Each structure stands twice: as C-alpha cells, then as structure tokens.
PDB file of C-alpha atoms and ligand atoms in Angstrom:
ATOM      1  CA  UNK A   1      31.064 157.823 -36.249  1.00 61.00           C
ATOM      2  CA  UNK A   2      29.484 155.501 -33.790  1.00 71.00           C
ATOM      3  CA  UNK A   3      31.460 153.521 -31.201  1.00 82.00           C
ATOM      4  CA  UNK A   4      30.050 150.456 -29.279  1.00 89.00           C
ATOM      5  CA  UNK A   5      30.588 150.127 -25.307  1.00 90.00           C
ATOM      6  CA  UNK A   6      29.555 147.504 -23.062  1.00 93.00           C
ATOM      7  CA  UNK A   7      26.802 149.270 -20.858  1.00 92.00           C
ATOM      8  CA  UNK A   8      24.107 146.240 -19.527  1.00 94.00           C
ATOM      9  CA  UNK A   9      25.578 143.220 -17.540  1.00 94.00           C
ATOM     10  CA  UNK A  10      23.918 140.066 -17.506  1.00 96.00           C
ATOM     11  CA  UNK A  11      22.167 139.582 -14.561  1.00 96.00           C
ATOM     12  CA  UNK A  12      20.855 143.531 -15.715  1.00 95.00           C
ATOM     13  CA  UNK A  13      19.750 141.909 -18.952  1.00 97.00           C
ATOM     14  CA  UNK A  14      18.115 139.350 -17.052  1.00 97.00           C
ATOM     15  CA  UNK A  15      16.743 141.418 -14.292  1.00 96.00           C
ATOM     16  CA  UNK A  16      15.778 144.298 -16.695  1.00 97.00           C
ATOM     17  CA  UNK A  17      13.451 141.870 -19.244  1.00 98.00           C
ATOM     18  CA  UNK A  18      11.780 139.172 -16.260  1.00 98.00           C
ATOM     19  CA  UNK A  19      10.932 142.510 -14.590  1.00 97.00           C
ATOM     20  CA  UNK A  20       8.821 143.583 -17.423  1.00 98.00           C
ATOM     21  CA  UNK A  21       7.479 140.345 -18.371  1.00 98.00           C
ATOM     22  CA  UNK A  22       6.482 139.575 -14.954  1.00 98.00           C
ATOM     23  CA  UNK A  23       5.282 143.341 -14.617  1.00 98.00           C
ATOM     24  CA  UNK A  24       3.161 143.044 -18.741  1.00 98.00           C
ATOM     25  CA  UNK A  25       1.665 139.870 -17.174  1.00 98.00           C
ATOM     26  CA  UNK A  26       0.541 141.060 -13.616  1.00 98.00           C
ATOM     27  CA  UNK A  27      -0.977 143.938 -15.621  1.00 98.00           C
ATOM     28  CA  UNK A  28      -2.829 141.472 -17.736  1.00 98.00           C
ATOM     29  CA  UNK A  29      -4.193 139.452 -14.753  1.00 98.00           C
ATOM     30  CA  UNK A  30      -4.445 142.686 -12.611  1.00 98.00           C
ATOM     31  CA  UNK A  31      -7.195 144.396 -14.746  1.00 98.00           C
ATOM     32  CA  UNK A  32      -8.941 141.176 -15.513  1.00 98.00           C
ATOM     33  CA  UNK A  33      -9.470 141.183 -11.469  1.00 97.00           C
ATOM     34  CA  UNK A  34     -10.284 144.422 -12.007  1.00 96.00           C
ATOM     35  CA  UNK A  35     -12.612 143.385 -14.234  1.00 96.00           C
ATOM     36  CA  UNK A  36     -12.093 145.078 -17.218  1.00 97.00           C
ATOM     37  CA  UNK A  37     -11.603 142.200 -19.376  1.00 97.00           C
ATOM     38  CA  UNK A  38     -11.944 138.164 -18.816  1.00 97.00           C
ATOM     39  CA  UNK A  39      -9.215 136.392 -20.605  1.00 97.00           C
ATOM     40  CA  UNK A  40      -8.309 133.632 -17.888  1.00 98.00           C
ATOM     41  CA  UNK A  41     -10.891 133.388 -15.569  1.00 98.00           C
ATOM     42  CA  UNK A  42     -11.320 135.426 -12.307  1.00 97.00           C
ATOM     43  CA  UNK A  43     -10.142 132.530 -10.328  1.00 97.00           C
ATOM     44  CA  UNK A  44      -6.982 131.536 -12.490  1.00 98.00           C
ATOM     45  CA  UNK A  45      -6.970 135.726 -12.916  1.00 98.00           C
ATOM     46  CA  UNK A  46      -6.168 136.287  -9.531  1.00 97.00           C
ATOM     47  CA  UNK A  47      -4.304 132.955  -8.854  1.00 98.00           C
ATOM     48  CA  UNK A  48      -1.637 134.208 -11.598  1.00 98.00           C
ATOM     49  CA  UNK A  49      -1.246 137.086 -10.228  1.00 98.00           C
ATOM     50  CA  UNK A  50      -0.748 136.720  -7.058  1.00 98.00           C
ATOM     51  CA  UNK A  51       2.458 134.160  -7.908  1.00 98.00           C
ATOM     52  CA  UNK A  52       3.487 136.238 -10.381  1.00 98.00           C
ATOM     53  CA  UNK A  53       3.734 139.120  -7.527  1.00 97.00           C
ATOM     54  CA  UNK A  54       5.196 137.042  -5.291  1.00 97.00           C
ATOM     55  CA  UNK A  55       8.154 136.134  -7.965  1.00 98.00           C
ATOM     56  CA  UNK A  56       8.696 140.065  -8.493  1.00 97.00           C
ATOM     57  CA  UNK A  57       9.153 140.157  -4.859  1.00 95.00           C
ATOM     58  CA  UNK A  58      11.682 137.590  -5.490  1.00 97.00           C
ATOM     59  CA  UNK A  59      13.444 138.816  -8.056  1.00 97.00           C
ATOM     60  CA  UNK A  60      13.279 142.603  -6.191  1.00 95.00           C
ATOM     61  CA  UNK A  61      15.205 140.738  -3.406  1.00 96.00           C
ATOM     62  CA  UNK A  62      18.391 139.582  -6.462  1.00 97.00           C
ATOM     63  CA  UNK A  63      17.712 143.012  -7.525  1.00 96.00           C
ATOM     64  CA  UNK A  64      17.876 145.377  -4.715  1.00 95.00           C
ATOM     65  CA  UNK A  65      21.906 143.387  -3.758  1.00 97.00           C
ATOM     66  CA  UNK A  66      23.197 143.290  -7.410  1.00 96.00           C
ATOM     67  CA  UNK A  67      22.579 147.203  -6.848  1.00 95.00           C
ATOM     68  CA  UNK A  68      23.573 147.889  -3.596  1.00 96.00           C
ATOM     69  CA  UNK A  69      27.305 145.406  -4.053  1.00 97.00           C
ATOM     70  CA  UNK A  70      28.100 146.605  -7.480  1.00 95.00           C
ATOM     71  CA  UNK A  71      27.840 150.201  -6.753  1.00 93.00           C
ATOM     72  CA  UNK A  72      25.042 149.984  -9.507  1.00 92.00           C
ATOM     73  CA  UNK A  73      22.618 151.907  -7.857  1.00 92.00           C
ATOM     74  CA  UNK A  74      24.007 155.333  -7.760  1.00 92.00           C
ATOM     75  CA  UNK A  75      22.750 155.606 -11.623  1.00 90.00           C
ATOM     76  CA  UNK A  76      19.682 156.566 -10.493  1.00 90.00           C
ATOM     77  CA  UNK A  77      20.934 159.505  -8.364  1.00 90.00           C
ATOM     78  CA  UNK A  78      18.516 162.603  -9.419  1.00 88.00           C
ATOM     79  CA  UNK A  79      20.472 165.270 -11.534  1.00 88.00           C
ATOM     80  CA  UNK A  80      18.475 168.466 -12.960  1.00 87.00           C
ATOM     81  CA  UNK A  81      21.581 168.737 -14.985  1.00 86.00           C
ATOM     82  CA  UNK A  82      20.836 168.675 -18.915  1.00 88.00           C
ATOM     83  CA  UNK A  83      17.136 167.875 -18.567  1.00 90.00           C
ATOM     84  CA  UNK A  84      15.490 170.698 -20.483  1.00 91.00           C
ATOM     85  CA  UNK A  85      18.379 169.702 -23.144  1.00 90.00           C
ATOM     86  CA  UNK A  86      16.399 166.720 -23.020  1.00 90.00           C
ATOM     87  CA  UNK A  87      12.991 167.350 -22.941  1.00 91.00           C
ATOM     88  CA  UNK A  88      13.575 170.004 -25.923  1.00 92.00           C
ATOM     89  CA  UNK A  89      14.998 166.463 -27.683  1.00 91.00           C
ATOM     90  CA  UNK A  90      11.985 164.581 -27.099  1.00 91.00           C
ATOM     91  CA  UNK A  91       9.732 167.154 -27.748  1.00 91.00           C
ATOM     92  CA  UNK A  92      11.715 168.335 -31.192  1.00 92.00           C
ATOM     93  CA  UNK A  93      15.289 167.512 -31.886  1.00 91.00           C
ATOM     94  CA  UNK A  94      14.543 163.758 -32.654  1.00 90.00           C
ATOM     95  CA  UNK A  95      12.184 165.173 -35.512  1.00 90.00           C
ATOM     96  CA  UNK A  96      14.730 166.986 -37.223  1.00 90.00           C
ATOM     97  CA  UNK A  97      17.835 164.621 -36.290  1.00 86.00           C
ATOM     98  CA  UNK A  98      19.195 167.140 -34.183  1.00 88.00           C
ATOM     99  CA  UNK A  99      22.573 165.024 -32.102  1.00 87.00           C
ATOM    100  CA  UNK A 100      21.749 164.084 -28.625  1.00 87.00           C
ATOM    101  CA  UNK A 101      22.390 166.543 -25.674  1.00 87.00           C
ATOM    102  CA  UNK A 102      23.718 163.466 -23.944  1.00 87.00           C
ATOM    103  CA  UNK A 103      26.566 160.612 -24.166  1.00 85.00           C
ATOM    104  CA  UNK A 104      26.606 157.422 -22.767  1.00 84.00           C
ATOM    105  CA  UNK A 105      29.019 155.997 -20.294  1.00 85.00           C
ATOM    106  CA  UNK A 106      29.249 152.664 -18.227  1.00 83.00           C
ATOM    107  CA  UNK A 107      29.142 155.266 -15.836  1.00 81.00           C
ATOM    108  CA  UNK A 108      26.268 157.062 -16.464  1.00 87.00           C
ATOM    109  CA  UNK A 109      24.646 154.726 -18.443  1.00 86.00           C
ATOM    110  CA  UNK A 110      20.805 157.087 -18.007  1.00 90.00           C
ATOM    111  CA  UNK A 111      20.324 159.861 -19.222  1.00 89.00           C
ATOM    112  CA  UNK A 112      18.739 163.126 -17.132  1.00 90.00           C
ATOM    113  CA  UNK A 113      15.667 162.437 -18.130  1.00 91.00           C
ATOM    114  CA  UNK A 114      15.340 158.560 -17.523  1.00 91.00           C
ATOM    115  CA  UNK A 115      17.621 159.188 -13.973  1.00 91.00           C
ATOM    116  CA  UNK A 116      14.208 160.858 -13.193  1.00 93.00           C
ATOM    117  CA  UNK A 117      12.351 158.478 -14.442  1.00 94.00           C
ATOM    118  CA  UNK A 118      13.239 155.679 -12.971  1.00 94.00           C
ATOM    119  CA  UNK A 119      13.349 157.429  -9.538  1.00 94.00           C
ATOM    120  CA  UNK A 120       9.952 158.107 -10.096  1.00 95.00           C
ATOM    121  CA  UNK A 121       9.196 154.582 -10.873  1.00 96.00           C
ATOM    122  CA  UNK A 122      11.248 153.362  -7.525  1.00 93.00           C
ATOM    123  CA  UNK A 123       9.648 155.496  -5.081  1.00 95.00           C
ATOM    124  CA  UNK A 124       6.636 156.450  -5.801  1.00 97.00           C
ATOM    125  CA  UNK A 125       4.939 154.103  -8.204  1.00 97.00           C
ATOM    126  CA  UNK A 126       6.873 150.932  -6.448  1.00 96.00           C
ATOM    127  CA  UNK A 127       6.008 151.572  -2.998  1.00 96.00           C
ATOM    128  CA  UNK A 128       2.450 152.465  -3.729  1.00 97.00           C
ATOM    129  CA  UNK A 129       1.530 148.928  -5.317  1.00 97.00           C
ATOM    130  CA  UNK A 130       3.664 146.972  -3.199  1.00 96.00           C
ATOM    131  CA  UNK A 131       2.339 148.117   0.029  1.00 96.00           C
ATOM    132  CA  UNK A 132      -1.114 148.001  -1.423  1.00 97.00           C
ATOM    133  CA  UNK A 133      -0.607 144.354  -2.985  1.00 97.00           C
ATOM    134  CA  UNK A 134       0.536 143.800   0.369  1.00 96.00           C
ATOM    135  CA  UNK A 135      -2.636 145.088   2.256  1.00 96.00           C
ATOM    136  CA  UNK A 136      -5.035 142.849  -0.157  1.00 96.00           C
ATOM    137  CA  UNK A 137      -2.732 140.210   0.087  1.00 95.00           C
ATOM    138  CA  UNK A 138      -3.234 140.251   3.900  1.00 96.00           C
ATOM    139  CA  UNK A 139      -6.689 141.679   4.052  1.00 96.00           C
ATOM    140  CA  UNK A 140      -8.063 139.129   6.265  1.00 95.00           C
ATOM    141  CA  UNK A 141      -5.174 139.423   9.461  1.00 96.00           C
ATOM    142  CA  UNK A 142      -6.235 143.561   9.233  1.00 96.00           C
ATOM    143  CA  UNK A 143      -7.936 143.257  12.004  1.00 96.00           C
ATOM    144  CA  UNK A 144      -4.613 141.034  13.880  1.00 96.00           C
ATOM    145  CA  UNK A 145      -2.939 143.845  13.122  1.00 95.00           C
ATOM    146  CA  UNK A 146      -4.814 146.545  14.343  1.00 95.00           C
ATOM    147  CA  UNK A 147      -5.777 148.374  10.928  1.00 94.00           C
ATOM    148  CA  UNK A 148      -9.673 146.978  10.607  1.00 93.00           C
ATOM    149  CA  UNK A 149     -10.154 150.430  10.625  1.00 95.00           C
ATOM    150  CA  UNK A 150      -8.756 150.666   7.025  1.00 94.00           C
ATOM    151  CA  UNK A 151     -10.603 150.799   3.999  1.00 95.00           C
ATOM    152  CA  UNK A 152     -10.860 147.840   0.786  1.00 96.00           C
ATOM    153  CA  UNK A 153     -12.091 150.706  -1.669  1.00 96.00           C
ATOM    154  CA  UNK A 154      -9.129 152.659  -1.122  1.00 96.00           C
ATOM    155  CA  UNK A 155      -7.030 150.050  -1.053  1.00 97.00           C
ATOM    156  CA  UNK A 156      -7.980 149.023  -4.111  1.00 97.00           C
ATOM    157  CA  UNK A 157      -8.169 152.564  -5.627  1.00 97.00           C
ATOM    158  CA  UNK A 158      -4.595 153.722  -4.825  1.00 98.00           C
ATOM    159  CA  UNK A 159      -3.275 149.845  -6.604  1.00 98.00           C
ATOM    160  CA  UNK A 160      -4.988 150.708  -9.440  1.00 98.00           C
ATOM    161  CA  UNK A 161      -3.719 154.444  -9.515  1.00 98.00           C
ATOM    162  CA  UNK A 162      -0.296 152.582  -9.733  1.00 98.00           C
ATOM    163  CA  UNK A 163      -1.794 150.207 -11.893  1.00 98.00           C
ATOM    164  CA  UNK A 164      -2.555 152.736 -14.557  1.00 98.00           C
ATOM    165  CA  UNK A 165       0.811 154.585 -13.811  1.00 98.00           C
ATOM    166  CA  UNK A 166       3.071 151.636 -14.578  1.00 98.00           C
ATOM    167  CA  UNK A 167       0.830 151.336 -18.028  1.00 98.00           C
ATOM    168  CA  UNK A 168       1.766 155.307 -18.608  1.00 97.00           C
ATOM    169  CA  UNK A 169       5.728 154.262 -17.429  1.00 97.00           C
ATOM    170  CA  UNK A 170       5.335 151.649 -19.921  1.00 97.00           C
ATOM    171  CA  UNK A 171       4.040 152.701 -23.107  1.00 97.00           C
ATOM    172  CA  UNK A 172       6.554 155.920 -22.773  1.00 96.00           C
ATOM    173  CA  UNK A 173       9.403 153.591 -22.313  1.00 96.00           C
ATOM    174  CA  UNK A 174       8.711 151.247 -24.745  1.00 96.00           C
ATOM    175  CA  UNK A 175       8.569 154.537 -27.161  1.00 95.00           C
ATOM    176  CA  UNK A 176      11.512 155.935 -26.025  1.00 93.00           C
ATOM    177  CA  UNK A 177      13.482 152.698 -26.227  1.00 94.00           C
ATOM    178  CA  UNK A 178      13.279 153.614 -30.046  1.00 92.00           C
ATOM    179  CA  UNK A 179      15.246 156.293 -29.588  1.00 87.00           C
ATOM    180  CA  UNK A 180      18.287 155.520 -29.868  1.00 83.00           C
ATOM    181  CA  UNK A 181      21.308 155.620 -32.575  1.00 82.00           C
ATOM    182  CA  UNK A 182      18.477 153.436 -34.328  1.00 86.00           C
ATOM    183  CA  UNK A 183      14.905 152.752 -34.119  1.00 89.00           C
ATOM    184  CA  UNK A 184      16.846 149.219 -32.444  1.00 92.00           C
ATOM    185  CA  UNK A 185      19.491 149.926 -30.512  1.00 89.00           C
ATOM    186  CA  UNK A 186      18.767 150.396 -27.625  1.00 92.00           C
ATOM    187  CA  UNK A 187      15.937 146.717 -27.489  1.00 94.00           C
ATOM    188  CA  UNK A 188      19.168 145.021 -28.745  1.00 94.00           C
ATOM    189  CA  UNK A 189      21.681 146.731 -26.732  1.00 94.00           C
ATOM    190  CA  UNK A 190      19.573 145.549 -23.628  1.00 96.00           C
ATOM    191  CA  UNK A 191      19.520 142.119 -25.108  1.00 96.00           C
ATOM    192  CA  UNK A 192      23.457 141.880 -25.747  1.00 96.00           C
ATOM    193  CA  UNK A 193      24.801 144.225 -23.490  1.00 95.00           C
ATOM    194  CA  UNK A 194      26.498 146.287 -26.313  1.00 94.00           C
ATOM    195  CA  UNK A 195      25.324 149.933 -27.008  1.00 88.00           C
ATOM    196  CA  UNK A 196      26.158 151.607 -30.381  1.00 81.00           C
ATOM    197  CA  UNK A 197      27.065 155.590 -29.819  1.00 78.00           C
ATOM    198  CA  UNK A 198      27.627 158.375 -30.839  1.00 70.00           C
TER     199      UNK A 198
HETATM  200  C1  LIG B   1       3.382 145.850 -11.856  1.00 86.93           C
HETATM  201  C2  LIG B   1       2.938 145.254 -11.108  1.00 86.93           C
HETATM  202  C3  LIG B   1       0.933 145.481 -10.228  1.00 86.93           C
HETATM  203  C4  LIG B   1      -0.120 145.824 -11.232  1.00 86.93           C
HETATM  204  C5  LIG B   1       0.067 146.652 -12.872  1.00 86.93           C
HETATM  205  C6  LIG B   1      -0.668 145.278 -10.483  1.00 86.93           C
HETATM  206  C7  LIG B   1      -2.472 145.497 -11.102  1.00 86.93           C
HETATM  207  C8  LIG B   1      -3.299 144.911 -10.346  1.00 86.93           C
HETATM  208  C9  LIG B   1      -4.822 145.774 -10.575  1.00 86.93           C
HETATM  209  C10 LIG B   1      -5.292 146.361 -11.860  1.00 86.93           C
HETATM  210  C11 LIG B   1      -5.974 145.007  -9.916  1.00 86.93           C
HETATM  211  C12 LIG B   1      -7.313 144.962  -9.790  1.00 86.93           C
HETATM  212  C13 LIG B   1      -7.510 145.819  -8.508  1.00 86.93           C
HETATM  213  C14 LIG B   1      -9.157 146.065  -8.533  1.00 86.93           C
HETATM  214  O1  LIG B   1      -9.680 146.306  -9.019  1.00 86.93           O
HETATM  215  O2  LIG B   1      -9.743 146.052  -7.260  1.00 86.93           O
HETATM  216  C15 LIG B   1      -4.896 143.809  -9.018  1.00 86.93           C
HETATM  217  C16 LIG B   1      -5.155 143.455  -7.981  1.00 86.93           C
HETATM  218  C17 LIG B   1      -4.809 142.390  -6.505  1.00 86.93           C
HETATM  219  N1  LIG B   1      -2.959 143.109  -6.427  1.00 86.93           N
HETATM  220 FE1  LIG B   1      -2.299 143.893  -8.149  1.00 86.93          FE
HETATM  221  N2  LIG B   1      -0.401 144.679  -9.438  1.00 86.93           N
HETATM  222  C18 LIG B   1       0.624 144.930  -8.915  1.00 86.93           C
HETATM  223  C19 LIG B   1       1.604 144.209  -8.322  1.00 86.93           C
HETATM  224  C20 LIG B   1       0.954 144.009  -7.302  1.00 86.93           C
HETATM  225  C21 LIG B   1       1.938 143.579  -6.405  1.00 86.93           C
HETATM  226  C22 LIG B   1       3.401 143.725  -5.965  1.00 86.93           C
HETATM  227  C23 LIG B   1       1.164 142.410  -5.282  1.00 86.93           C
HETATM  228  C24 LIG B   1       1.353 141.914  -3.750  1.00 86.93           C
HETATM  229  C25 LIG B   1       2.720 141.864  -3.292  1.00 86.93           C
HETATM  230  C26 LIG B   1      -0.188 142.441  -6.100  1.00 86.93           C
HETATM  231  C27 LIG B   1      -0.948 142.269  -5.168  1.00 86.93           C
HETATM  232  C28 LIG B   1      -2.607 142.399  -5.564  1.00 86.93           C
HETATM  233  C29 LIG B   1      -3.499 141.472  -5.244  1.00 86.93           C
HETATM  234  C30 LIG B   1      -3.769 140.765  -3.720  1.00 86.93           C
HETATM  235  C31 LIG B   1      -4.437 142.159  -6.163  1.00 86.93           C
HETATM  236  C32 LIG B   1      -6.188 141.654  -5.455  1.00 86.93           C
HETATM  237  C33 LIG B   1      -6.662 139.993  -6.334  1.00 86.93           C
HETATM  238  C34 LIG B   1      -7.874 139.678  -5.542  1.00 86.93           C
HETATM  239  O3  LIG B   1      -9.330 140.362  -5.716  1.00 86.93           O
HETATM  240  O4  LIG B   1      -7.790 138.528  -4.729  1.00 86.93           O
HETATM  241  N3  LIG B   1      -0.271 143.236  -7.106  1.00 86.93           N
HETATM  242  N4  LIG B   1      -3.829 144.402  -9.113  1.00 86.93           N
END
C-alpha cells in the first residue's frame, strides 16, 4: 500500500532545483574554461562561470540560513545504521523487487546512504570547489594576502578534481533519483513536495 506524505517544503524545492541548474551551468562553463570543448567561447564562458558562481554563493547564504532556522540541518547527521542494507538493496535488491530497507518520514527524509553522500558533498566537494574557486577569482591579490607562494597549477588541479567529483555525484544522484516507489516518484516529490511511500 502506498501513502502520500509531504516531504519537501517550498523553499527546499526552489533551493534544490536552482542549485541543480547552477551546478550544471557551472560544469558546462567550467569545462569549457578547462578547454574540453568550445560552446559559448572562452571569454563568455569565464564571465558566465563567475556570475553563476556568485549566484550560487548568494543561494547558499539563504540555504544555510534556512537549514539553521528550520532545524532541517539535522537531516544531514550521518548514521551507519542500515548502510549495509542500503548498499545491498542498490546492488541486488533493486533488480529483484526487494522491499526498500528504509522508510522515509518527514523527520528522516534521507536514507542512510543519502545522508553520507550529501555529507561528503557538504564537507569535502563543496569546500574544495569554493576555496579553490575563490583563490582563482582573487589571483591578482595573492601577493597582498601574503600567499604569493601558492601555485595556480595546484589550485586549478584541485578545482578541476572537485568538478569531476561533482560530476560523478550528479550521475549517481540522477540514477538513484529514479530508484523510488516508481521511476519518477522521487523526481515528482522534488517538484511537488509530495512523495509516495510504501
Ligand atoms: C559545481 C561547481 C563548479 C564547477 C563544476 C566548476 C568547474 C570549473 C572548471 C572545470 C574550471 C576550469 C579550470 C581549469 O581548467 O583551470 C573552472 C574554472 C574556474 N572556476 Fe569553477 N567550478 C565550480 C564552482 C566555482 C565556484 C563556486 C567558484 C567561485 C567561488 C568558481 C570559480 C572559478 C574560476 C574563477 C575559474 C577560472 C576562470 C578563469 O580562467 O578565469 N568555480 N571551474
């Protein structure tokens, strides 16, 4: 039996999709700056990338404020409970119609693997991409800041490494987004707020 529960509030859905759009646009422009292909033209790609990066900074300020004031940050506290069951489910259970080991509720809307994955994005990928991005932006101030000894090659290397990690996250995230009650139920839930759960 499926029931419907209201999981994602309005700001959360806005924040999720605008962040998704910005990150995809940052990838599109970032990998052009990197020289992977030619789409907007190098100069335009740099400008777009910088504008999108600052927009993401603005969005993040609101998102952090929202998570802190609503207490929703607690959804990201990691747990190892049932992680093995989730892994087993994604590796085999999903192909044999086994029951989902995790029951979504409004107080606990992410399964344990999701919690770990989002925490990894939050504490590893994002800080890496932001700090290197900022060092990139303020390259001309490095001497004034007393960090003239930093290497642009290393900053670029870590920025691109984080960009690849984000790409891998995105691919896995889109795949697992189709692993709900039906192939589109998670995606619909992120659009409407309402999720079908077993
Ligand atoms: C998901 C987010 C992001 C992705 C996927 C991404 C990806 C990339 C890639 C692949 C490059 C090319 C690097 C190279 O080959 O040297 C780049 C350049 C750059 N990124 Fe990002 N980036 C992201 C977020 C950010 C953020 C948040 C900032 C700033 C706070 C930023 C600032 C820059 C700057 C300044 C450059 C150099 C552009 C230039 O040549 O002037 N990026 N980015």
